Amino acid sequence: MAEIEREAMEYDVVIVGAGPAGLSAAIRLKQLDSDLQVVVLEKGSEVGAHILSGAVLDPCGLDALIPDWKDKGAPLNVPVKDDNFYMLGEAGQIRIPNFPMPPLMNNHGNYIVSMGNVCRWMAEQAEELGVEIFPGMACSELVYGDNGEVKGVVAGVFGLEADGSYGPNTEPGMELHGKYVFLSEGVRGSLSKEVIAKYGLSDGKEPQKYGVGMKEIWEIDPAKHKEGSVTHTMGWPLGSNAGGGSFIYHLDNNQVYVGFVVHLNYKNPHLYPYMEFQRFKHHPMVAELLKGGKRVAYGARAITEGGYQSMPKLVAPGVALLGCSAGMVNVPRIKGNHNAMLSGKAAAEAAYDAIKAERSSDELAAYEVSVRDGAIGADLKKVRNVKPMWSKWGLTASLMLGGLDMWTNTFGFSLFGTIGHGKNDAEATEPADQHKPIDYPKPDGVLSFDRLTNVAFAATNHEESQPCHLRLGNQDTPIQVNLPKYAEPAQRYCPAGVYEVVEKDGKPEFVVNFQNCVHCKTCDIKDPSQNITWTTPQGGDGPNYPNM
Ligand SMILES: Cc1cc2nc3c(=O)[nH]c(=O)nc-3n(C[C@H](O)[C@H](O)[C@H](O)COP(=O)(O)OP(=O)(O)OC[C@H]3O[C@@H](n4cnc5c(N)ncnc54)[C@H](O)[C@@H]3O)c2cc1C
């Protein structure tokens, strides 16, 4: 194929992804020097379209970045008023009192927000400072310089033929070069994955761990709505099949975020995370809340769970990993947005100092130090053993020992040192014949919904004539390996019904309905053969979340 010619644009800093990490970096760079040329590229059709984090936000990141965010109209309108934690059984629940909880678990001072709306507001702040933001621009490739450094990205490739070749309507995109490139793609970023592998950034670290989070927005009966109420549950319906739990956040306008996270290190390939979520809503406590209400939106996204010991090295020549591209979620708090913001600020400060010293395309070592030795490191270090304890010893032991460990870490020490995670989530999957299939009740269409009906509420859209962005390393692996050995779990772990095994001419065939993809990345993480690679489809495709 002839060499593709692309126009190139030069910037000081090129930022991939307009989430809280990328936007914070952009804002901080322009706060430090309004003459810096900063660009943010976002694959969603608009900023916020791919943000799934109807969230309890710890405002410490925003406080550090924009101390007068209240006066500037940031959409943090619902302070947390009460915090509830329940252990569920099939027919009832036990409330765990707040007093034995370590202080870091307290949500006092936090806000229930739509992170999509927070990002939209942050984008306005960034644009006012002169940042160029281009939504609908997926960054599909990295550009390397002569010395192996990351020099930029390719963005804005549109109209490829279905086989990936160039056709009459193909726009080749452009190269955006920067003195530094920030990858703030969120969990399991496709370019971040390439950079981590190329520079060996995870060498000597524990494997990254993940969960899949699914979420619905419900409008409920005003009589049952309690603005500012936060509830977390554990236990039923997952039991010993998998780690995970739920969250129920009452925002304003009688709306409630109902979400469910399943840790992806589950062993039983028959497990169906989406159906666990649907079943959860039939618990008497949850059903009572939702009865008479309606589900208005649905979405799904993986969440990083490896924490402190899984964070890769954050820098390589010319490039830095920000936020959840490096996995900065505090797992027991289910919070990562504050660290994403703080990492964006820290990366910006390191790049500003480097550019002022006339450096470029080298390693921003100061950023690495700032994250590990600063507020983010401190936040993640205190809770580093909770997830591996849960994986190794189950829910009850991890609640007690994890609670003890968080308490002692509050005072600066741990009795357990740092516990490793061991296997990655794909390796955790065991052969199907070692586990029993799970019989899930049929959704009733009132509280629970079948997957494809729900996917319609993610408003996801992919141009059908483009190449499938979910690439199979070996076309035969799903049917020849995954089906006999693992009952092809892609049929179940994907929360958007992308993968099916159908019968054609009496033989099983693997079908990839990439049009349904909500960009959660679960397939890239959980496929036991590690045969599926998530790549970016063309810009603007994917979910269109309203105020998730
Ligand atoms: C179900 C769930 C619930 C959560 N609840 C909370 C909570 O209550 N509180 C909390 O603080 N945290 C919560 N989190 C964690 C939080 O969402 C993350 O920590 C946070 O989103 C990380 O921010 P980020 O900027 O690194 O990435 P993201 O917010 O994921 O933003 C990344 C952006 O980059 C874009 N992008 C990715 N790749 C490319 C590319 N190649 N080209 C162009 N654009 C690209 C994406 O479209 C996206 O807009 C939750 C996560 C999940 C999944």
Coordinates of C-alpha atoms and ligand atoms in Angstrom, one line a residue:
M1 CA 0.0 0.0 0.0
A2 CA 1.3 3.5 -0.9
E3 CA 2.6 5.6 2.1
I4 CA -0.3 7.6 3.6
E5 CA 0.3 11.3 3.6
R6 CA -1.1 13.3 6.4
E7 CA -1.0 16.9 7.4
A8 CA 0.7 17.4 10.7
M9 CA 0.0 20.1 13.4
E10 CA 2.4 21.0 16.1
Y11 CA 1.4 21.6 19.7
D12 CA 3.2 21.8 23.0
V13 CA 1.0 19.2 24.6
V14 CA -1.4 16.7 22.8
I15 CA -4.0 15.2 25.1
V16 CA -5.9 12.1 24.2
G17 CA -9.3 11.9 25.9
A18 CA -11.6 14.5 27.4
G19 CA -12.3 12.9 30.7
P20 CA -11.6 14.4 34.1
A21 CA -7.8 13.5 33.7
G22 CA -7.3 15.0 30.3
L23 CA -9.4 18.1 30.9
S24 CA -7.6 18.8 34.2
A25 CA -4.3 18.6 32.4
A26 CA -5.4 21.0 29.7
I27 CA -6.8 23.5 32.2
R28 CA -3.7 23.4 34.4
L29 CA -1.3 23.9 31.4
K30 CA -3.2 27.0 30.3
Q31 CA -3.4 28.3 33.9
L32 CA 0.4 28.1 34.1
D33 CA 1.1 29.6 30.7
S34 CA -1.7 30.9 28.4
D35 CA 0.7 30.8 25.4
L36 CA 1.1 27.0 25.5
Q37 CA -0.5 25.3 22.6
V38 CA -2.7 22.6 24.0
V39 CA -5.1 20.3 22.2
V40 CA -7.6 17.7 23.5
L41 CA -9.0 15.0 21.3
E42 CA -12.1 13.1 22.2
K43 CA -13.6 10.1 20.4
G44 CA -17.2 10.7 21.7
S45 CA -19.5 12.8 19.6
E46 CA -19.3 15.5 22.2
V47 CA -17.4 15.9 25.5
G48 CA -19.3 13.7 28.0
A49 CA -20.8 11.3 25.5
H50 CA -18.6 8.4 26.6
I51 CA -18.4 9.3 30.3
L52 CA -20.1 6.7 32.5
S53 CA -19.6 7.7 36.0
G54 CA -22.7 8.9 37.7
A55 CA -20.7 9.3 40.6
V56 CA -20.0 10.4 44.1
L57 CA -17.3 12.9 43.5
D58 CA -14.7 13.7 46.1
P59 CA -14.1 17.4 45.2
C60 CA -10.4 17.4 46.4
G61 CA -9.2 17.2 42.8
L62 CA -11.5 20.1 41.7
D63 CA -10.5 22.1 44.8
A64 CA -6.9 21.9 43.8
L65 CA -7.5 22.7 40.1
I66 CA -10.2 25.4 40.2
P67 CA -10.6 26.5 43.8
D68 CA -13.6 28.8 42.9
W69 CA -15.5 26.1 41.1
K70 CA -18.7 27.0 43.0
D71 CA -18.6 30.6 41.8
K72 CA -17.9 29.3 38.3
G73 CA -21.1 27.3 38.3
A74 CA -19.6 23.7 38.4
P75 CA -22.5 21.2 38.3
L76 CA -21.9 19.9 41.8
N77 CA -25.4 20.5 43.1
V78 CA -26.2 17.5 45.3
P79 CA -24.2 17.1 48.5
V80 CA -24.2 13.6 50.0
K81 CA -26.6 13.7 53.0
D82 CA -26.6 10.1 54.1
D83 CA -24.4 7.1 53.6
N84 CA -25.8 3.6 53.8
F85 CA -24.1 0.3 53.6
Y86 CA -26.0 -3.1 53.4
M87 CA -25.1 -6.7 53.2
L88 CA -27.8 -8.4 51.1
G89 CA -29.3 -11.8 51.4
E90 CA -31.9 -13.0 48.9
A91 CA -34.9 -11.9 50.9
G92 CA -33.5 -9.3 53.2
Q93 CA -30.6 -7.1 54.3
I94 CA -28.4 -6.2 57.2
R95 CA -27.4 -2.6 57.6
I96 CA -23.7 -2.2 58.5
P97 CA -23.3 0.8 60.8
N98 CA -21.1 3.6 59.7
F99 CA -19.0 3.9 62.9
P100 CA -16.6 0.9 62.4
M101 CA -15.9 2.2 58.8
P102 CA -12.5 3.8 58.4
P103 CA -12.7 7.6 57.9
L104 CA -11.7 7.4 54.3
M105 CA -15.0 5.6 53.5
N106 CA -17.0 8.5 54.7
N107 CA -18.8 10.4 52.0
H108 CA -19.4 13.6 54.0
G109 CA -18.3 16.6 51.9
N110 CA -18.7 14.7 48.6
Y111 CA -21.3 15.3 45.8
I112 CA -23.5 13.2 43.7
V113 CA -22.8 14.3 40.2
S114 CA -23.2 13.4 36.5
M115 CA -19.5 13.2 35.5
G116 CA -20.6 13.7 31.9
N117 CA -22.0 17.1 32.9
V118 CA -18.9 17.8 35.1
C119 CA -16.7 17.1 32.0
R120 CA -18.9 19.3 29.8
W121 CA -18.4 22.1 32.3
M122 CA -14.7 21.5 32.5
A123 CA -14.4 21.6 28.7
E124 CA -16.1 25.1 28.8
Q125 CA -13.5 26.2 31.4
A126 CA -10.7 24.8 29.2
E127 CA -12.0 26.5 26.1
E128 CA -12.3 29.8 27.9
L129 CA -8.6 29.5 28.7
G130 CA -7.8 28.8 25.0
V131 CA -7.5 25.0 24.9
E132 CA -8.5 23.5 21.5
I133 CA -10.9 20.6 22.1
F134 CA -11.9 18.4 19.2
P135 CA -14.7 15.9 19.9
G136 CA -15.6 13.2 17.4
M137 CA -11.8 12.7 16.8
A138 CA -10.7 9.2 17.8
C139 CA -6.9 8.8 18.2
S140 CA -6.3 5.5 16.4
E141 CA -2.5 5.4 16.2
L142 CA 0.6 6.6 17.9
V143 CA 3.3 8.4 16.0
Y144 CA 6.9 7.6 17.0
G145 CA 9.9 9.8 16.5
D146 CA 13.4 8.7 15.2
N147 CA 14.6 7.9 18.7
G148 CA 11.7 5.7 19.6
E149 CA 9.9 8.5 21.5
V150 CA 6.2 9.1 21.3
K151 CA 5.9 12.2 19.0
G152 CA 2.2 12.4 18.5
V153 CA -1.0 10.7 17.5
V154 CA -3.1 10.1 14.3
A155 CA -6.6 11.3 14.8
G156 CA -9.7 11.7 12.6
V157 CA -9.5 8.8 10.2
F158 CA -12.9 8.4 8.7
G159 CA -14.6 6.3 6.1
L160 CA -12.4 3.2 5.9
E161 CA -13.7 0.4 3.8
A162 CA -15.1 -2.6 5.7
D163 CA -11.9 -4.6 5.1
G164 CA -9.8 -1.7 6.6
S165 CA -8.6 -0.5 3.2
Y166 CA -8.8 3.0 1.8
G167 CA -11.8 3.8 -0.4
P168 CA -13.1 6.8 -2.2
N169 CA -14.6 8.3 0.9
T170 CA -11.7 7.7 3.2
E171 CA -10.3 10.7 5.1
P172 CA -6.8 9.8 6.2
G173 CA -6.9 12.0 9.3
M174 CA -4.0 14.1 10.6
E175 CA -1.0 13.8 12.8
L176 CA -0.9 15.9 15.9
H177 CA 2.6 16.3 17.3
G178 CA 3.4 17.4 20.7
K179 CA 6.5 18.1 22.9
Y180 CA 4.6 15.7 25.2
V181 CA 1.6 13.4 24.6
F182 CA -0.7 12.7 27.5
L183 CA -2.8 9.6 27.3
S184 CA -5.9 10.1 29.4
E185 CA -8.1 7.4 27.7
G186 CA -9.5 6.0 30.8
V187 CA -9.6 2.3 31.7
R188 CA -7.8 -0.1 29.3
G189 CA -7.0 2.7 26.8
S190 CA -6.0 1.3 23.4
L191 CA -3.0 3.6 22.9
S192 CA -2.1 3.3 26.5
K193 CA -2.0 -0.5 26.2
E194 CA 0.4 -0.1 23.3
V195 CA 2.7 2.2 25.2
I196 CA 2.6 0.0 28.4
A197 CA 3.7 -3.0 26.3
K198 CA 6.3 -1.1 24.1
Y199 CA 8.1 0.5 27.0
G200 CA 7.6 -2.4 29.5
L201 CA 5.9 0.0 31.9
S202 CA 4.2 -2.8 33.8
D203 CA 7.4 -4.8 34.3
G204 CA 7.8 -5.7 37.9
K205 CA 4.3 -4.5 38.8
E206 CA 1.3 -6.6 39.8
P207 CA -1.2 -7.3 36.9
Q208 CA -3.9 -4.6 36.5
K209 CA -7.3 -5.8 37.7
Y210 CA -10.7 -4.7 36.6
G211 CA -14.4 -4.9 37.2
V212 CA -17.3 -4.3 34.8
G213 CA -19.7 -1.6 35.9
M214 CA -23.2 -1.4 34.6
K215 CA -25.5 1.5 35.3
E216 CA -29.0 2.6 34.7
I217 CA -30.6 6.0 35.4
W218 CA -34.1 5.6 36.9
E219 CA -36.8 8.3 37.4
I220 CA -38.6 7.1 40.5
D221 CA -41.7 8.0 42.5
P222 CA -41.0 11.4 44.2
A223 CA -42.3 10.0 47.5
K224 CA -39.4 7.5 47.6
H225 CA -36.7 9.9 46.3
K226 CA -34.2 11.1 48.9
E227 CA -31.9 13.6 47.3
G228 CA -28.3 13.2 48.5
S229 CA -28.7 9.6 49.6
V230 CA -25.9 7.1 48.9
T231 CA -26.3 3.3 49.3
H232 CA -23.8 0.6 48.6
T233 CA -24.5 -3.1 48.9
M234 CA -22.6 -6.3 48.8
G235 CA -23.5 -10.0 48.9
W236 CA -26.6 -11.2 47.0
P237 CA -26.9 -12.0 44.1
L238 CA -23.2 -12.6 43.6
G239 CA -22.6 -14.7 46.7
S240 CA -19.4 -16.6 46.3
N241 CA -19.5 -16.6 42.5
A242 CA -17.8 -13.3 42.2
G243 CA -16.7 -10.1 44.0
G244 CA -18.6 -6.9 43.4
G245 CA -21.6 -5.0 44.6
S246 CA -24.0 -2.2 43.9
F247 CA -24.5 1.5 44.3
I248 CA -27.7 3.5 44.4
Y249 CA -27.2 7.3 44.3
H250 CA -30.1 9.7 44.5
L251 CA -29.3 12.8 42.5
D252 CA -31.8 15.6 41.8
N253 CA -35.0 15.7 39.8
N254 CA -36.2 12.4 41.3
Q255 CA -33.5 10.5 39.4
V256 CA -31.4 7.7 40.8
Y257 CA -28.2 6.1 39.5
V258 CA -28.5 2.3 40.0
G259 CA -25.3 0.6 39.3
F260 CA -23.7 -2.8 39.7
V261 CA -20.0 -3.8 39.5
V262 CA -18.8 -7.4 39.0
H263 CA -15.1 -8.0 39.5
L264 CA -13.7 -9.6 36.4
N265 CA -11.5 -12.1 38.2
Y266 CA -14.5 -14.5 38.5
K267 CA -13.7 -18.2 37.7
N268 CA -17.0 -19.5 36.5
P269 CA -17.3 -18.8 32.8
H270 CA -21.1 -19.4 33.0
L271 CA -21.4 -16.2 35.1
Y272 CA -23.4 -13.5 33.3
P273 CA -22.6 -10.1 34.9
Y274 CA -25.4 -8.3 33.1
M275 CA -28.0 -10.8 34.4
E276 CA -26.6 -10.5 37.9
F277 CA -27.3 -6.8 37.7
Q278 CA -30.8 -7.4 36.4
R279 CA -31.5 -9.9 39.2
F280 CA -30.2 -7.5 41.8
K281 CA -33.0 -5.1 41.0
H282 CA -35.5 -7.7 42.2
H283 CA -34.1 -7.7 45.7
P284 CA -37.1 -6.6 47.9
M285 CA -35.2 -3.4 49.1
V286 CA -34.3 -2.4 45.5
A287 CA -37.6 -3.5 43.9
E288 CA -39.5 -1.4 46.4
L289 CA -37.5 1.7 45.5
L290 CA -37.8 1.2 41.8
K291 CA -41.5 0.1 41.6
G292 CA -43.5 2.7 39.7
G293 CA -40.4 4.3 38.3
K294 CA -38.9 4.0 34.8
R295 CA -35.4 3.4 33.5
V296 CA -34.3 6.2 31.3
A297 CA -30.7 5.3 30.4
Y298 CA -28.3 2.4 30.4
G299 CA -24.5 2.1 30.0
A300 CA -21.5 0.0 30.9
R301 CA -17.8 0.5 31.4
A302 CA -14.9 -1.4 32.9
I303 CA -13.3 0.0 36.1
T304 CA -9.7 -0.4 37.1
E305 CA -9.3 -2.2 40.4
G306 CA -5.6 -3.1 40.7
G307 CA -4.8 0.0 42.7
Y308 CA -1.4 1.0 44.0
Q309 CA 0.6 -2.2 43.3
S310 CA -0.7 -2.4 39.7
M311 CA -0.1 1.1 38.6
P312 CA 2.4 0.9 35.7
K313 CA 5.4 3.3 35.4
L314 CA 3.6 6.5 34.3
V315 CA 6.1 7.9 31.8
A316 CA 8.2 6.9 28.8
P317 CA 9.9 9.2 26.3
G318 CA 7.5 11.8 25.1
V319 CA 4.4 10.3 26.8
A320 CA 2.6 10.1 30.2
L321 CA -0.3 8.0 31.4
L322 CA -3.0 9.9 33.3
G323 CA -5.9 8.9 35.4
C324 CA -7.4 5.5 34.7
S325 CA -5.1 4.9 31.7
A326 CA -2.8 4.0 34.6
G327 CA -5.5 2.8 37.0
M328 CA -6.0 5.3 39.8
V329 CA -9.3 4.1 41.3
N330 CA -9.6 3.7 45.1
V331 CA -11.5 0.4 45.0
P332 CA -13.3 0.4 48.4
R333 CA -14.4 4.0 47.9
I334 CA -15.3 3.2 44.2
K335 CA -13.7 6.6 43.4
G336 CA -11.2 7.5 40.7
N337 CA -12.4 10.9 39.4
H338 CA -10.5 12.9 42.1
N339 CA -7.3 11.1 41.3
A340 CA -7.8 11.5 37.6
M341 CA -8.1 15.2 38.1
L342 CA -5.0 15.3 40.5
S343 CA -3.0 13.3 38.0
G344 CA -3.9 15.7 35.1
K345 CA -2.8 18.6 37.3
A346 CA 0.5 16.9 38.2
A347 CA 1.3 15.9 34.6
A348 CA 0.6 19.5 33.4
E349 CA 2.9 20.9 36.1
A350 CA 5.7 18.5 35.1
A351 CA 5.3 19.3 31.4
Y352 CA 5.2 23.0 32.0
D353 CA 8.5 22.9 33.9
A354 CA 10.1 20.8 31.2
I355 CA 8.9 23.0 28.4
K356 CA 10.1 26.1 30.2
A357 CA 13.5 24.4 30.5
E358 CA 13.4 23.8 26.7
R359 CA 13.1 20.1 27.1
S360 CA 10.8 17.9 24.9
S361 CA 10.0 14.3 24.2
D362 CA 11.8 13.0 27.3
E363 CA 10.5 11.3 30.4
L364 CA 8.5 13.5 32.8
A365 CA 10.1 11.9 35.9
A366 CA 8.7 14.7 38.1
Y367 CA 5.2 13.6 37.2
E368 CA 5.9 10.0 38.3
V369 CA 7.3 11.3 41.6
S370 CA 4.4 13.7 42.2
V371 CA 1.8 10.9 41.8
R372 CA 3.6 8.2 43.8
D373 CA 4.7 10.5 46.7
G374 CA 1.8 12.8 46.7
A375 CA -1.9 12.7 47.4
I376 CA -2.7 10.0 44.8
G377 CA -0.1 7.6 46.1
A378 CA -1.3 8.2 49.7
D379 CA -4.9 7.7 48.7
L380 CA -4.2 4.4 46.9
K381 CA -1.6 3.0 49.3
K382 CA -4.0 3.0 52.3
V383 CA -6.4 0.7 50.5
R384 CA -4.0 -1.5 48.5
N385 CA -4.8 -4.7 50.2
V386 CA -8.6 -4.6 50.1
K387 CA -9.0 -6.0 46.6
P388 CA -6.4 -8.8 46.8
M389 CA -7.8 -9.8 50.2
W390 CA -11.3 -10.1 48.7
S391 CA -10.0 -12.1 45.8
K392 CA -8.1 -14.5 48.0
W393 CA -10.2 -14.9 51.1
G394 CA -13.8 -13.9 50.0
L395 CA -16.1 -11.1 51.1
T396 CA -16.5 -11.7 54.9
A397 CA -12.8 -12.1 55.6
S398 CA -11.9 -9.1 53.4
L399 CA -14.5 -6.9 55.1
M400 CA -13.0 -7.6 58.4
L401 CA -9.3 -7.8 57.5
G402 CA -9.6 -5.1 54.9
G403 CA -11.4 -2.8 57.4
L404 CA -8.6 -3.5 59.9
D405 CA -5.9 -2.8 57.3
M406 CA -7.6 0.5 56.2
W407 CA -7.7 1.5 59.8
T408 CA -4.0 0.7 60.5
N409 CA -3.0 2.4 57.2
T410 CA -4.9 5.5 58.4
F411 CA -2.2 5.6 61.1
G412 CA 0.6 4.9 58.6
F413 CA 1.2 1.1 58.8
S414 CA -0.1 -2.2 57.6
L415 CA 0.1 -5.7 59.2
F416 CA 0.0 -7.3 55.8
G417 CA 2.6 -5.4 53.8
T418 CA 1.5 -5.2 50.2
I419 CA -0.5 -8.3 49.0
G420 CA -0.2 -9.2 45.3
H421 CA -3.0 -9.9 42.9
G422 CA -1.4 -12.9 41.2
K423 CA -3.3 -13.7 38.0
N424 CA -4.8 -11.3 35.5
D425 CA -8.5 -11.4 35.0
A426 CA -8.4 -13.4 31.7
E427 CA -6.2 -16.1 33.4
A428 CA -8.6 -16.3 36.3
T429 CA -11.3 -17.9 34.1
E430 CA -11.6 -21.7 34.6
P431 CA -12.9 -24.3 32.2
A432 CA -16.6 -24.5 31.9
D433 CA -16.8 -28.2 32.9
Q434 CA -15.4 -27.3 36.4
H435 CA -18.4 -25.1 37.1
K436 CA -22.2 -25.3 37.0
P437 CA -24.2 -23.2 34.6
I438 CA -26.3 -20.5 36.4
D439 CA -30.0 -20.3 35.8
Y440 CA -30.9 -16.7 35.5
P441 CA -34.6 -15.6 35.7
K442 CA -36.0 -14.0 32.6
P443 CA -36.2 -10.2 32.8
D444 CA -39.8 -9.1 33.5
G445 CA -39.6 -5.9 31.4
V446 CA -40.6 -3.8 34.4
L447 CA -37.6 -3.9 36.8
S448 CA -35.3 -6.0 34.6
F449 CA -34.7 -5.9 30.9
D450 CA -33.1 -8.0 28.3
R451 CA -29.7 -6.8 27.1
L452 CA -30.6 -5.6 23.7
T453 CA -33.5 -3.5 24.9
N454 CA -31.3 -1.9 27.5
V455 CA -28.5 -1.2 24.9
A456 CA -31.0 0.9 23.0
F457 CA -31.0 3.2 26.1
A458 CA -27.2 3.7 25.7
A459 CA -28.0 5.4 22.3
T460 CA -24.9 3.7 20.8
N461 CA -24.2 4.0 17.2
H462 CA -21.5 2.7 14.8
E463 CA -21.2 3.3 11.1
E464 CA -21.9 -0.2 9.8
S465 CA -19.8 0.0 6.7
Q466 CA -16.5 0.6 8.6
P467 CA -14.2 -2.2 9.7
C468 CA -15.1 -4.1 12.9
H469 CA -13.1 -2.3 15.7
L470 CA -13.1 -5.5 17.8
R471 CA -10.2 -7.4 16.3
L472 CA -9.8 -11.1 16.6
G473 CA -6.2 -12.2 16.7
N474 CA -7.2 -15.7 15.4
Q475 CA -10.6 -16.0 13.8
D476 CA -10.9 -19.7 14.8
T477 CA -10.2 -19.3 18.5
P478 CA -13.7 -18.5 19.7
I479 CA -15.2 -21.7 18.2
Q480 CA -12.2 -24.0 18.4
V481 CA -10.9 -23.0 21.8
N482 CA -13.3 -20.8 23.8
L483 CA -16.5 -22.6 23.0
P484 CA -15.5 -26.1 24.0
K485 CA -13.3 -25.1 26.9
Y486 CA -15.1 -22.0 28.3
A487 CA -18.6 -22.2 26.8
E488 CA -17.4 -19.0 24.9
P489 CA -18.0 -16.5 27.8
A490 CA -18.0 -13.5 25.5
Q491 CA -21.7 -14.3 25.0
R492 CA -22.2 -13.4 28.6
Y493 CA -19.4 -11.0 29.9
C494 CA -20.2 -8.4 27.2
P495 CA -22.8 -6.1 28.8
A496 CA -24.0 -4.9 25.3
G497 CA -24.6 -8.2 23.5
V498 CA -21.9 -7.7 21.0
Y499 CA -20.8 -11.4 20.8
E500 CA -23.0 -14.3 19.8
V501 CA -22.5 -18.0 18.9
V502 CA -25.2 -18.8 16.3
E503 CA -25.7 -22.0 14.3
K504 CA -25.1 -21.9 10.6
D505 CA -25.4 -24.9 8.4
G506 CA -25.4 -27.1 11.5
K507 CA -22.2 -25.6 12.7
P508 CA -21.5 -23.0 15.4
E509 CA -20.4 -19.6 14.2
F510 CA -19.0 -16.6 16.2
V511 CA -20.7 -13.3 15.4
V512 CA -19.4 -9.9 16.4
N513 CA -22.2 -7.3 16.4
F514 CA -19.8 -4.4 16.8
Q515 CA -22.6 -1.9 16.3
N516 CA -23.8 -2.6 19.8
C517 CA -20.4 -1.8 21.5
V518 CA -20.6 0.7 24.3
H519 CA -16.8 0.9 24.6
C520 CA -16.6 -0.8 28.0
K521 CA -13.5 -2.8 27.0
T522 CA -14.5 -5.9 29.0
C523 CA -13.8 -8.2 26.0
D524 CA -10.2 -6.9 25.7
I525 CA -9.8 -7.7 29.4
K526 CA -11.7 -10.9 30.1
D527 CA -11.4 -13.0 26.9
P528 CA -9.6 -16.1 28.3
S529 CA -7.6 -16.6 25.2
Q530 CA -6.7 -12.9 25.0
N531 CA -7.7 -13.0 21.4
I532 CA -9.9 -9.8 21.3
T533 CA -8.3 -6.4 20.9
W534 CA -10.5 -3.3 21.3
T535 CA -9.4 -0.6 18.9
T536 CA -11.1 2.8 18.4
P537 CA -13.8 3.0 15.8
Q538 CA -14.1 6.2 13.9
G539 CA -14.7 9.4 15.9
G540 CA -18.2 10.2 17.0
D541 CA -19.2 6.5 17.1
G542 CA -20.1 4.7 20.3
P543 CA -22.6 5.6 23.1
N544 CA -24.2 8.9 23.6
Y545 CA -24.8 9.1 27.3
P546 CA -27.0 12.0 28.4
N547 CA -26.1 12.7 32.1
M548 CA -24.4 9.5 33.1
Ligands
LIG1 C1 -19.6 2.0 37.0 C2 -18.6 3.0 37.5 C3 -18.9 3.7 38.6 C4 -17.9 4.6 39.0 N1 -18.2 5.4 40.1 C5 -17.4 6.4 40.5 C6 -17.7 7.3 41.5 O1 -18.8 7.2 42.1 N2 -16.8 8.2 41.9 C7 -15.6 8.3 41.3 O2 -14.8 9.2 41.7 N3 -15.2 7.4 40.3 C8 -16.1 6.5 39.9 N4 -15.7 5.6 38.9 C9 -14.3 5.7 38.4 C10 -14.2 6.8 37.4 O3 -15.2 6.7 36.4 C11 -12.8 6.8 36.8 O4 -11.8 6.8 37.8 C12 -12.6 8.1 35.9 O5 -13.6 8.1 34.8 C13 -11.2 8.2 35.3 O6 -11.1 9.4 34.6 P1 -10.2 9.4 33.3 O7 -10.2 10.8 32.8 O8 -8.9 8.8 33.5 O9 -11.0 8.5 32.2 P2 -12.4 8.6 31.6 O10 -13.4 9.3 32.5 O11 -12.8 7.2 31.2 O12 -12.2 9.5 30.3 C14 -11.5 9.0 29.2 C15 -12.0 9.8 27.9 O13 -11.1 9.5 26.9 C16 -11.8 9.2 25.7 N5 -10.9 8.3 24.9 C17 -10.5 7.1 25.2 N6 -9.7 6.6 24.2 C18 -9.6 7.6 23.3 C19 -8.9 7.7 22.0 N7 -8.1 6.7 21.6 N8 -9.1 8.8 21.3 C20 -9.9 9.8 21.7 N9 -10.6 9.8 22.9 C21 -10.4 8.7 23.7 C22 -13.1 8.5 26.2 O14 -14.1 8.6 25.2 C23 -13.4 9.4 27.5 O15 -14.2 10.5 27.2 C24 -16.7 4.7 38.4 C25 -16.4 3.9 37.3 C26 -17.3 3.1 36.8 C27 -17.1 2.3 35.6

